[in-house]
């Protein structure tokens, strides 16, 4: 069964450093998403992406964040200058259409900022 | 804004039924979901219900939707120790023309042997 994959599973970085979290969505999917979950808190929407541009972003997704689909298979989330409060689990998701009933979630990347 | 609320904890004995409740605010949510998250793992879709349905049953899982009260519940029959996990309710938000999910806080289910 096709699945969304994410790498790395755990990333440790120092405050102020740039990180790139990588996702490989399901191959025929067209809509891509990033969510994050701070430990013990809700899963929060960050951004949705379609047709090589951002469809919607939340208040969390400020200028420090960017997303890219650098090739036909990867979908990345970049945090330019990490802060302690960026420590969270980051989930990538994809769906085959805006009207699809399901977004398929990856296993997540745990980001720890020290 | 849109919000989804759940109780934080539920403890049941093995073999009993578990009922996890959720309320949501966006009356235009077309789909409502239940996800399961085991420790250190991602989000696993358990089941979903379309907003024009009142009930959906899938093996041990029963989802009830009261659209008037914006209340969703997940019943797990014959709860097993392997059902211990965090259960997230999510609503598919259709505002702004995009389709993001709004998640609840998650309910931590503990099954006692």
Short mmCIF file of C-alpha atoms in Angstrom, two decimals:
data_model
loop_
_atom_site.label_atom_id
_atom_site.label_comp_id
_atom_site.label_asym_id
_atom_site.label_seq_id
_atom_site.Cartn_x
_atom_site.Cartn_y
_atom_site.Cartn_z
CA UNK A 1 0.00 0.00 0.00
CA UNK A 2 1.43 3.40 -0.92
CA UNK A 3 2.46 5.58 1.98
CA UNK A 4 3.89 8.96 2.80
CA UNK A 5 7.48 8.81 4.01
CA UNK A 6 9.46 11.39 5.94
CA UNK A 7 13.13 11.85 6.67
CA UNK A 8 14.83 12.08 9.03
CA UNK A 9 12.78 10.50 11.78
CA UNK A 10 14.57 12.64 14.36
CA UNK A 11 16.56 15.84 13.82
CA UNK A 12 18.49 17.64 16.51
CA UNK A 13 19.70 21.14 15.72
CA UNK A 14 21.02 24.17 17.51
CA UNK A 15 19.01 27.35 17.86
CA UNK A 16 19.53 29.64 14.91
CA UNK A 17 20.42 26.87 12.48
CA UNK A 18 18.48 26.08 9.32
CA UNK A 19 16.73 22.74 8.98
CA UNK A 20 15.05 21.04 6.07
CA UNK A 21 12.49 18.36 6.71
CA UNK A 22 11.79 16.06 3.82
CA UNK A 23 8.69 14.25 2.73
CA UNK A 24 7.86 11.97 -0.15
CA UNK A 25 4.09 12.12 -0.72
CA UNK A 26 2.13 9.38 -2.40
CA UNK A 27 3.07 9.49 -6.06
CA UNK A 28 -0.22 10.44 -7.73
CA UNK A 29 -1.24 12.94 -5.06
CA UNK A 30 -1.53 16.61 -5.91
CA UNK A 31 -2.17 18.31 -2.55
CA UNK A 32 0.45 18.47 0.15
CA UNK A 33 0.35 19.62 3.73
CA UNK A 34 2.53 20.18 6.77
CA UNK A 35 1.24 19.95 10.32
CA UNK A 36 3.10 20.11 13.58
CA UNK A 37 2.47 18.79 17.06
CA UNK A 38 4.25 20.32 20.01
CA UNK A 39 4.67 17.69 22.73
CA UNK A 40 1.39 17.18 24.55
CA UNK A 41 -0.51 19.64 22.39
CA UNK A 42 -2.84 19.59 19.40
CA UNK A 43 -1.81 18.75 15.89
CA UNK A 44 -1.78 22.14 14.16
CA UNK A 45 -2.08 22.96 10.48
CA UNK A 46 0.89 24.83 9.04
CA UNK A 47 0.51 25.02 5.28
CA UNK A 48 -1.13 23.48 2.23
CA UNK A 49 0.48 23.37 -1.20
CA UNK A 50 -0.96 22.76 -4.64
CA UNK A 51 0.22 23.39 -8.16
CA UNK A 52 3.60 24.60 -6.95
CA UNK A 53 2.26 27.26 -4.70
CA UNK A 54 0.96 27.73 -1.19
CA UNK A 55 -2.83 27.42 -1.02
CA UNK A 56 -3.21 28.38 2.60
CA UNK A 57 -0.98 28.96 5.58
CA UNK A 58 -1.62 29.40 9.27
CA UNK A 59 -0.39 32.14 11.58
CA UNK A 60 2.39 29.80 12.72
CA UNK A 61 3.82 29.69 9.20
CA UNK A 62 5.76 32.96 9.33
CA UNK A 63 8.69 34.18 7.24
CA UNK A 64 10.99 31.67 8.91
CA UNK A 65 9.16 28.84 7.19
CA UNK A 66 9.11 27.90 3.53
CA UNK A 67 7.98 24.92 1.50
CA UNK A 68 9.16 23.60 -1.80
CA UNK A 69 8.60 20.79 -4.22
CA UNK A 70 12.11 20.66 -5.66
CA UNK A 71 11.40 17.74 -7.97
CA UNK A 72 8.55 15.43 -8.87
CA UNK A 73 8.68 13.42 -5.69
CA UNK A 74 9.89 15.43 -2.69
CA UNK A 75 8.10 18.04 -0.62
CA UNK A 76 10.22 19.94 1.87
CA UNK A 77 9.69 22.22 4.84
CA UNK A 78 12.53 24.61 5.62
CA UNK A 79 12.91 26.52 8.85
CA UNK A 80 15.49 29.25 8.30
CA UNK A 81 16.58 30.08 11.82
CA UNK A 82 15.23 27.62 14.33
CA UNK A 83 13.95 28.67 17.73
CA UNK A 84 13.49 26.56 20.82
CA UNK A 85 9.72 26.72 20.36
CA UNK A 86 10.03 25.07 16.94
CA UNK A 87 10.74 21.79 18.74
CA UNK A 88 7.85 19.56 17.73
CA UNK A 89 6.80 16.58 15.65
CA UNK A 90 6.25 17.65 12.06
CA UNK A 91 3.82 15.64 9.96
CA UNK A 92 3.59 15.72 6.20
CA UNK A 93 0.34 14.70 4.52
CA UNK A 94 -0.90 14.36 0.98
CA UNK A 95 -4.21 13.81 -0.78
CA UNK A 96 -5.22 13.07 -4.33
CA UNK A 97 -7.63 15.95 -4.55
CA UNK A 98 -9.14 18.77 -2.59
CA UNK A 99 -12.36 16.79 -2.42
CA UNK A 100 -10.71 13.57 -1.35
CA UNK A 101 -12.01 12.38 1.99
CA UNK A 102 -8.61 11.49 3.30
CA UNK A 103 -5.26 13.06 3.84
CA UNK A 104 -2.57 10.44 4.25
CA UNK A 105 -0.08 11.26 6.99
CA UNK A 106 3.57 10.37 7.19
CA UNK A 107 5.17 9.01 10.38
CA UNK A 108 6.53 12.42 11.32
CA UNK A 109 9.93 14.00 11.96
CA UNK A 110 10.73 14.87 15.53
CA UNK A 111 12.63 18.16 15.56
CA UNK A 112 14.55 19.03 18.71
CA UNK A 113 16.05 22.51 18.91
CA UNK A 114 18.67 22.95 21.64
CA UNK B 1 -12.23 30.46 14.61
CA UNK B 2 -12.71 26.79 13.97
CA UNK B 3 -12.09 24.55 16.94
CA UNK B 4 -12.36 20.91 17.95
CA UNK B 5 -12.49 19.89 21.60
CA UNK B 6 -12.05 16.55 23.32
CA UNK B 7 -11.66 15.32 26.85
CA UNK B 8 -8.05 14.55 27.68
CA UNK B 9 -8.18 11.16 29.37
CA UNK B 10 -10.26 8.01 29.45
CA UNK B 11 -9.55 4.85 31.38
CA UNK B 12 -11.48 1.60 30.82
CA UNK B 13 -11.12 -2.05 31.73
CA UNK B 14 -10.23 -4.60 29.09
CA UNK B 15 -13.39 -6.00 27.49
CA UNK B 16 -15.49 -2.94 28.29
CA UNK B 17 -16.64 -0.42 25.69
CA UNK B 18 -14.87 2.91 25.35
CA UNK B 19 -16.63 6.06 24.25
CA UNK B 20 -14.55 9.04 23.22
CA UNK B 21 -16.37 12.31 22.64
CA UNK B 22 -15.60 15.33 20.50
CA UNK B 23 -17.27 18.63 19.72
CA UNK B 24 -16.52 20.89 16.78
CA UNK B 25 -17.52 24.39 15.79
CA UNK B 26 -17.44 24.48 11.98
CA UNK B 27 -20.92 23.49 10.87
CA UNK B 28 -19.72 23.28 7.25
CA UNK B 29 -17.28 20.44 8.02
CA UNK B 30 -18.03 17.80 5.42
CA UNK B 31 -15.94 15.01 6.84
CA UNK B 32 -15.06 14.14 10.41
CA UNK B 33 -12.29 11.74 11.30
CA UNK B 34 -10.87 9.67 14.07
CA UNK B 35 -7.12 9.12 14.11
CA UNK B 36 -5.10 6.91 16.43
CA UNK B 37 -1.60 7.76 17.55
CA UNK B 38 0.49 5.17 19.35
CA UNK B 39 3.59 6.26 21.29
CA UNK B 40 6.29 7.55 18.95
CA UNK B 41 4.20 6.82 15.88
CA UNK B 42 2.35 8.86 13.29
CA UNK B 43 -1.34 9.39 12.76
CA UNK B 44 -3.31 6.34 11.68
CA UNK B 45 -6.75 6.93 10.20
CA UNK B 46 -9.24 4.74 12.04
CA UNK B 47 -12.48 5.81 10.49
CA UNK B 48 -14.34 8.79 9.13
CA UNK B 49 -17.92 9.88 8.70
CA UNK B 50 -19.49 12.09 6.10
CA UNK B 51 -21.60 14.92 7.47
CA UNK B 52 -24.87 13.60 6.01
CA UNK B 53 -24.58 10.38 8.03
CA UNK B 54 -25.68 9.81 11.61
CA UNK B 55 -23.82 6.62 12.27
CA UNK B 56 -21.09 4.49 10.81
CA UNK B 57 -20.02 1.07 12.03
CA UNK B 58 -16.75 -0.61 11.14
CA UNK B 59 -16.07 -3.83 13.05
CA UNK B 60 -15.46 -2.81 16.68
CA UNK B 61 -15.75 0.89 15.90
CA UNK B 62 -18.98 2.87 15.87
CA UNK B 63 -19.05 6.55 15.03
CA UNK B 64 -22.07 8.65 15.98
CA UNK B 65 -22.60 12.13 14.61
CA UNK B 66 -25.07 14.65 15.99
CA UNK B 67 -24.80 17.43 13.45
CA UNK B 68 -27.26 19.69 15.27
CA UNK B 69 -25.12 19.67 18.43
CA UNK B 70 -21.85 19.36 16.45
CA UNK B 71 -20.97 16.33 18.53
CA UNK B 72 -19.03 13.29 17.38
CA UNK B 73 -18.28 10.13 19.31
CA UNK B 74 -16.20 7.03 18.78
CA UNK B 75 -17.23 3.83 20.50
CA UNK B 76 -14.74 0.98 20.68
CA UNK B 77 -16.41 -2.30 21.59
CA UNK B 78 -14.55 -4.98 23.56
CA UNK B 79 -11.60 -2.65 24.22
CA UNK B 80 -8.23 -4.36 24.25
CA UNK B 81 -4.89 -3.35 25.76
CA UNK B 82 -3.66 -2.76 22.20
CA UNK B 83 -6.23 0.01 21.88
CA UNK B 84 -4.29 2.11 24.41
CA UNK B 85 -3.26 5.20 22.46
CA UNK B 86 -4.18 8.83 21.86
CA UNK B 87 -7.30 9.29 19.75
CA UNK B 88 -7.67 12.48 17.76
CA UNK B 89 -10.89 13.83 16.40
CA UNK B 90 -10.45 15.98 13.28
CA UNK B 91 -12.80 18.06 11.18
CA UNK B 92 -12.20 18.89 7.57
CA UNK B 93 -12.43 22.65 7.36
CA UNK B 94 -13.65 24.08 4.10
CA UNK B 95 -13.14 27.75 4.77
CA UNK B 96 -10.83 29.75 2.54
CA UNK B 97 -11.36 27.27 -0.28
CA UNK B 98 -8.75 24.84 0.98
CA UNK B 99 -9.17 21.65 2.93
CA UNK B 100 -7.11 21.61 6.05
CA UNK B 101 -7.86 19.45 9.05
CA UNK B 102 -8.61 20.93 12.45
CA UNK B 103 -7.56 18.53 15.17
CA UNK B 104 -8.72 18.17 18.73
CA UNK B 105 -6.35 17.91 21.67
CA UNK B 106 -6.50 14.13 21.61
CA UNK B 107 -7.94 11.75 24.19
CA UNK B 108 -5.48 9.45 25.87
CA UNK B 109 -7.15 6.06 26.26
CA UNK B 110 -5.71 3.75 28.88
CA UNK B 111 -6.96 0.18 28.90
CA UNK B 112 -6.52 -1.66 32.19
CA UNK B 113 -5.96 -5.40 32.10
#
